[in-house]
Coordinates of C-alpha atoms in Angstrom, one line a residue:
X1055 CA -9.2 27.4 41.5
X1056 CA -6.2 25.4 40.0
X1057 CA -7.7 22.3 41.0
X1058 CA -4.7 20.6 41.6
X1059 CA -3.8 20.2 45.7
X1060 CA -3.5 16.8 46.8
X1061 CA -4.0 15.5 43.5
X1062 CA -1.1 12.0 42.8
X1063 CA -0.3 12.2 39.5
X1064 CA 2.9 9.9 37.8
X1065 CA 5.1 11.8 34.8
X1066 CA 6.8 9.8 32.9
X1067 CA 10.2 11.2 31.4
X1068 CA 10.0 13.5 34.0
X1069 CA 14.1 13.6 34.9
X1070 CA 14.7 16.6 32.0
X1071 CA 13.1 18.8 29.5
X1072 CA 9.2 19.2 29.4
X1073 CA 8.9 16.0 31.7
X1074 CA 11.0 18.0 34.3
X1075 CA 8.6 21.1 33.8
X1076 CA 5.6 19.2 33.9
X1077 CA 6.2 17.7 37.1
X1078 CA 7.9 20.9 38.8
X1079 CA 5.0 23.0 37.8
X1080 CA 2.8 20.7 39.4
X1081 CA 4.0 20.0 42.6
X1082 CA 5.0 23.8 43.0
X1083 CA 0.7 23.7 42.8
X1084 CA 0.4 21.4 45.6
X1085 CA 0.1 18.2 43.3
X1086 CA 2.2 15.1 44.5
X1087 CA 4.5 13.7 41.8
X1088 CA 5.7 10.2 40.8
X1089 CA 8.8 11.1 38.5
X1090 CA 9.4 8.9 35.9
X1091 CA 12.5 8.4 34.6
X1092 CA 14.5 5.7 32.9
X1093 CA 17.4 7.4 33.1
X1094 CA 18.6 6.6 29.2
X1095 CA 20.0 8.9 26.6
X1096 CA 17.8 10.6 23.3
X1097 CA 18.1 7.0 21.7
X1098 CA 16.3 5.6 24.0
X1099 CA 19.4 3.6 25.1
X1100 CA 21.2 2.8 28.7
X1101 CA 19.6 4.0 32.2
X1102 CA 20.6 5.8 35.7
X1103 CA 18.6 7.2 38.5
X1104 CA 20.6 10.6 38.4
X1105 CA 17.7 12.6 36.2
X1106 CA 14.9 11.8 38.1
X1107 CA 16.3 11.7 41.5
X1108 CA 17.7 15.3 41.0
X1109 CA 13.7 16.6 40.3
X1110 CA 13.0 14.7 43.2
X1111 CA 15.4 16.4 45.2
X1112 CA 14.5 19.7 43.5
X1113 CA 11.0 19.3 44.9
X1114 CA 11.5 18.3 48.1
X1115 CA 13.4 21.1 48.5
X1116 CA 11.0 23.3 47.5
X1117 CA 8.7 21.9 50.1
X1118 CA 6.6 19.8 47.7
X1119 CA 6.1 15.6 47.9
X1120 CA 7.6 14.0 45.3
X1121 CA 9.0 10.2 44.7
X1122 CA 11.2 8.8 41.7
X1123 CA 10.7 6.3 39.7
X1124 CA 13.3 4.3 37.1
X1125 CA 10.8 2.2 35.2
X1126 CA 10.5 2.0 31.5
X1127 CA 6.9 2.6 29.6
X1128 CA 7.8 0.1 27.2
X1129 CA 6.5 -3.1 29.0
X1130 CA 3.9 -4.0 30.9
X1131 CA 5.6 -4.5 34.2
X1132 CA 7.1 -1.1 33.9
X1133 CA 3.7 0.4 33.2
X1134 CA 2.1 -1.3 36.1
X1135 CA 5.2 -0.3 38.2
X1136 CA 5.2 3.6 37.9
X1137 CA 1.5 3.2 38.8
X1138 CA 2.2 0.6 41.8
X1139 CA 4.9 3.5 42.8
X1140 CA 2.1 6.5 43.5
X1141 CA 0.2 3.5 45.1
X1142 CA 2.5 2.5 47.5
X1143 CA 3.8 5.7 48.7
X1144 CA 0.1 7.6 48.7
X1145 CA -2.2 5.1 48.1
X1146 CA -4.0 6.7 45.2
X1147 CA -3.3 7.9 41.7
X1148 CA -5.7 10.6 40.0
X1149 CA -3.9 11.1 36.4
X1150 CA -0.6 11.0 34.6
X1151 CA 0.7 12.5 32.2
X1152 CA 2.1 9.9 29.4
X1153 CA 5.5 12.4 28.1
X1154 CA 8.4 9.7 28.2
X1155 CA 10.4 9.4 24.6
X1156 CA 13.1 8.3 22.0
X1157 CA 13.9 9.1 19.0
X1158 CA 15.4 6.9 16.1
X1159 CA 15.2 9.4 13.1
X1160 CA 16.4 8.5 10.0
X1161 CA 14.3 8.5 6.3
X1162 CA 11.7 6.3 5.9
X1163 CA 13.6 3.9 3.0
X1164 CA 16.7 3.7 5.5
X1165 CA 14.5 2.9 8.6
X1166 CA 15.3 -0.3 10.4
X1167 CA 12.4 -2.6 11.4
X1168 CA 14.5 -2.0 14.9
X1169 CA 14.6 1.7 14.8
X1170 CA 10.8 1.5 14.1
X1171 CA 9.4 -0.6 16.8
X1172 CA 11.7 0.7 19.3
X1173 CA 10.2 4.0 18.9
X1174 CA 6.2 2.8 18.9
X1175 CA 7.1 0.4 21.6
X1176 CA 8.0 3.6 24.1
X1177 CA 5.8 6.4 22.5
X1178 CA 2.8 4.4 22.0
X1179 CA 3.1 1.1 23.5
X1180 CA 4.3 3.2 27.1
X1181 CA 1.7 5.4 26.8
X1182 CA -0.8 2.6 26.5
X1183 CA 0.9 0.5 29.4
X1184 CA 0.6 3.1 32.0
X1185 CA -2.7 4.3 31.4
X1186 CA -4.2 0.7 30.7
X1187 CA -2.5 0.5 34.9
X1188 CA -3.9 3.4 35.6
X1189 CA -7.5 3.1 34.8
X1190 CA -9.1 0.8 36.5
X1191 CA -8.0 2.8 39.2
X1192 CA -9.5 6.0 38.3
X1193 CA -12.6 4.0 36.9
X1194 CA -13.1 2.9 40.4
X1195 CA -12.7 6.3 42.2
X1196 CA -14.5 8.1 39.6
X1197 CA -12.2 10.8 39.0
X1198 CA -8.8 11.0 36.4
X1199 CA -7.1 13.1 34.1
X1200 CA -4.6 12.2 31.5
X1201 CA -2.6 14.1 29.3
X1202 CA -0.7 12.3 26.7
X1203 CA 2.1 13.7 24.6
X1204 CA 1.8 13.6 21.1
X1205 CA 3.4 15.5 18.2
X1206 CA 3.2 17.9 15.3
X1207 CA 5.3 15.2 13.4
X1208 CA 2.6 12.7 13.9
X1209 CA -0.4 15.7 13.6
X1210 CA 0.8 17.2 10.3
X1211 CA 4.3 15.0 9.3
X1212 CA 7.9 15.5 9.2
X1213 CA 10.9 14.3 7.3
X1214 CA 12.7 11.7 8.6
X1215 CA 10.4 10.5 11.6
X1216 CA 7.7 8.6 10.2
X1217 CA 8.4 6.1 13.4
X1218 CA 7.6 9.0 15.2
X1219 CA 4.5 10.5 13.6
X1220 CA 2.7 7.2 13.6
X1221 CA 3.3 6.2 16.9
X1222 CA 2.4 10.3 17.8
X1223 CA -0.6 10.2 16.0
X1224 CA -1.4 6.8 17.3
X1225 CA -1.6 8.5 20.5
X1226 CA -4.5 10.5 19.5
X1227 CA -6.8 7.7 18.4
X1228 CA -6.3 6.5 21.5
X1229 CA -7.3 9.3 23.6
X1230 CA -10.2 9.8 21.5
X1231 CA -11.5 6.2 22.2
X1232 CA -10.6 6.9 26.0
X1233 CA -12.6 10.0 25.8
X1234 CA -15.4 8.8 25.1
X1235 CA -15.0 5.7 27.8
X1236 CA -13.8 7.5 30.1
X1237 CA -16.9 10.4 30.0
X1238 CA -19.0 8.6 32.6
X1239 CA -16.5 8.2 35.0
X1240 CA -15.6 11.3 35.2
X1241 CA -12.2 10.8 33.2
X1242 CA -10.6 13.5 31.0
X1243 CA -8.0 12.3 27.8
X1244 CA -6.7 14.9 26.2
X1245 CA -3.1 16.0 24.5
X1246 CA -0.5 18.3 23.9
X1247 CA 2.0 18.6 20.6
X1248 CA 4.2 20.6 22.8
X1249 CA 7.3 23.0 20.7
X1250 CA 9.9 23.3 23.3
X1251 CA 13.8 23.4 23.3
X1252 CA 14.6 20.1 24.7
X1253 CA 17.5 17.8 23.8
X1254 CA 14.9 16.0 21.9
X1255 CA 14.5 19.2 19.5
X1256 CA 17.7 20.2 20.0
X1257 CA 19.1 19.5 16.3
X1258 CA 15.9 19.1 14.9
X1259 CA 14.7 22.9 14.8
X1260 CA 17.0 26.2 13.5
X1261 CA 19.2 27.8 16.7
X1262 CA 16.8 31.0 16.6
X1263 CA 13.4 28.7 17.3
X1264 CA 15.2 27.2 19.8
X1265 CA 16.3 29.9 21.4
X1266 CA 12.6 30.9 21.7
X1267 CA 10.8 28.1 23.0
X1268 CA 11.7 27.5 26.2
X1269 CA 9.6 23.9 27.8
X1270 CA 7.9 26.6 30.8
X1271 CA 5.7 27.6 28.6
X1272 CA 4.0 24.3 27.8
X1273 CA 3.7 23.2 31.6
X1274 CA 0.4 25.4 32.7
X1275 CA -1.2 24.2 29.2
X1276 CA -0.6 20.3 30.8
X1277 CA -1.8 21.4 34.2
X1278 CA -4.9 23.4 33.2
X1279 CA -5.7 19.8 31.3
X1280 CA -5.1 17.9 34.4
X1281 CA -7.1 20.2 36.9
X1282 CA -10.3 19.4 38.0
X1283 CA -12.1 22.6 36.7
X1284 CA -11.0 21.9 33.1
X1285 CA -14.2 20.9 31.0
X1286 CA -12.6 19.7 28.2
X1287 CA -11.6 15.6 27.2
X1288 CA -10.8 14.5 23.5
X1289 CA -9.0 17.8 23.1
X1290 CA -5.6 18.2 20.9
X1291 CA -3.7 21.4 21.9
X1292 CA -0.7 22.6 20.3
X1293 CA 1.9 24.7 22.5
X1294 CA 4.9 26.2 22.1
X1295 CA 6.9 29.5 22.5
X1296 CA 4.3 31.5 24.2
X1297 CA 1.1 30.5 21.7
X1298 CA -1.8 27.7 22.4
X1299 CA -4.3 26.5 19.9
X1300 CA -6.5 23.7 19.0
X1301 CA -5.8 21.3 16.1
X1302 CA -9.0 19.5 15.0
X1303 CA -10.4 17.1 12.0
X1304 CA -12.8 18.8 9.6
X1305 CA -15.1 17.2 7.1
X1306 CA -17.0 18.6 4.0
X1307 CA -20.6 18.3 2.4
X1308 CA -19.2 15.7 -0.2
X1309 CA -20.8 13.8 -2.1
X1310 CA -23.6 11.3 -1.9
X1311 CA -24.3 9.1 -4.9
X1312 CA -27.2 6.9 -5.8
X1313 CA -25.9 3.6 -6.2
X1314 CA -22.2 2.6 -6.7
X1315 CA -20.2 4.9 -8.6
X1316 CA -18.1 4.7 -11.2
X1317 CA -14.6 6.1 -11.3
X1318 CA -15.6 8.4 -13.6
X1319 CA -18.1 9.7 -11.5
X1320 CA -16.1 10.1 -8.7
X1321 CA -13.6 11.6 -10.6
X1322 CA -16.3 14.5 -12.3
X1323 CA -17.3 15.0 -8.5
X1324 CA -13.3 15.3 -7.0
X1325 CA -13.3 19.3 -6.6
X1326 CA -16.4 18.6 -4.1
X1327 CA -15.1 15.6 -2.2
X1328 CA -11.7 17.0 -1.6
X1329 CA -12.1 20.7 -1.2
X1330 CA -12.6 22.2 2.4
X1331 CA -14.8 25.1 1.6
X1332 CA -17.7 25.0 4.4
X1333 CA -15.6 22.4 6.5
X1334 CA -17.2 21.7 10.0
X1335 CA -15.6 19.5 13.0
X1336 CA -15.9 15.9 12.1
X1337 CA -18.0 13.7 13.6
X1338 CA -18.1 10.0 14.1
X1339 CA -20.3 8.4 11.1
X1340 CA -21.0 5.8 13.9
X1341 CA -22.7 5.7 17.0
X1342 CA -21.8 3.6 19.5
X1343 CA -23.4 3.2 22.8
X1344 CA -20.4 2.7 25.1
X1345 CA -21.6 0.1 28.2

């Protein structure tokens, strides 16, 4: 009871690493595939069609329905146009999975405005293009699942990618806003931080990590997400070299004062507002009735 057969779902950065997986796994499952693929290097720069016409070919091959797509996520148009492309060829799209990426590393006081925005404008900005293309068509049909990629880097924070991490951990606000949107319409947001050798990780973890997370074992954690069956939406899963888990927010008691503090009261109380013991999940403080 995969849940998958039949199902059109588009991948974008589908033509190598966990893209690649991601959209083999899923057609070997009876899913048919839109793979996306600009075609450029890690940098985000130049394109081709030679990466995502190969896992075309490696599908059809297999027997699965696949078609390829050159787009970029970073505009509008290109959003619209990976989700025109499952349109066109099936006439329906039931979920996507938003995996396309660059990377522009460098520490955070040598960081270009440039090597900034080009990295949020494909990891953020082209995740929100192709689902914002994508959803009123799976408001309309009342069925969708999306899985977004974000990123321990954006989750927890790493050295020289502070471009990265924000626009990865930009990704997870918005899922959990389209979670809750998306409830009523039977629409399911969640993520994955996936750890996988990839030529995006490639010189960023040590040989022997690398040597031991191979991207397979993050594609059945992005197609349980993407079946039917799954229950969950708003979720953040971590994957990677064979283990799963959920990463979650927690909140404390804290503190509630009568009337405005002063610093010195906050500062006698610090031990209480900042330490974890007791933690639950957080909650939104707000309530908002979603129409």
């Amino acid at each position: 009871m995969i849940g998958l057969e039949g199902k059109v779902f588009a991948v974008t950065g589908a033509g190598n690493g966990l893209g690649r997986e991601y959209a083999l796994l899923l057609a070997r499952e009876g899913a048919r595939v839109v793979v996306n693929d600009l075609g450029g290097s890690r940098d985000g720069s130049g394109a081709g069609h030679s990466a995502a016409d190969a896992v075309v070919e490696e599908i059809t091959a297999a027997g699965g329905e696949a078609v390829a797509n050159y787009d970029t996520v970073a505009t509008e148009a290109g959003g619209a146009a990976i989700v025109q492309t499952a349109l066109d060829t099936w006439g329906r799209i039931d979920g996507l999975v938003a995996n396309a990426g660059i990377l522009r590393d460098t520490s955070f006081h040598k960081m270009t405005t440039a090597q900034w925005q080009a990295v949020v404008d494909v990891h953020l900005g082209g995740t929100y293009h192709v689902i914002r293309a994508a959803w009123p068509h799976l408001r309309e049909q009342g069925y969708g699942r999306i899985v977004v990629a974000t990123s321990t880097s954006g989750l927890i924070g790493n050295f020289g990618q502070a471009n990265y991490g924000a626009a990865k951990n930009g990704m997870v606000g918005l899922i959990n806003t389209l979670a809750i949107e998306g409830r009523k319409f039977n629409i399911q947001v969640n993520a994955v931080a996936p750890l996988a050798a990839t030529r995006m990780t490639e010189d960023v973890v040590p040989p022997d990590m690398f040597a031991a997370m191979p991207a397979e074992f993050v594609a059945p954690v992005v197609a349980q997400l993407l079946n039917e069956h799954c229950p969950d939406t708003g979720t953040v899963l971590v994957a990677g070299g064979g283990r799963v888990y959920r990463l979650q927010l927690f909140e404390n008691e804290g503190v509630r004062f009568d009337g405005i503090p002063s610093v010195e009261d906050v500062a006698a109380n610090w031990d209480r507002i900042t330490g974890m013991k007791d933690a639950v999940p957080a909650a939104n403080p707000a309530v908002t009735v979603v129409k």
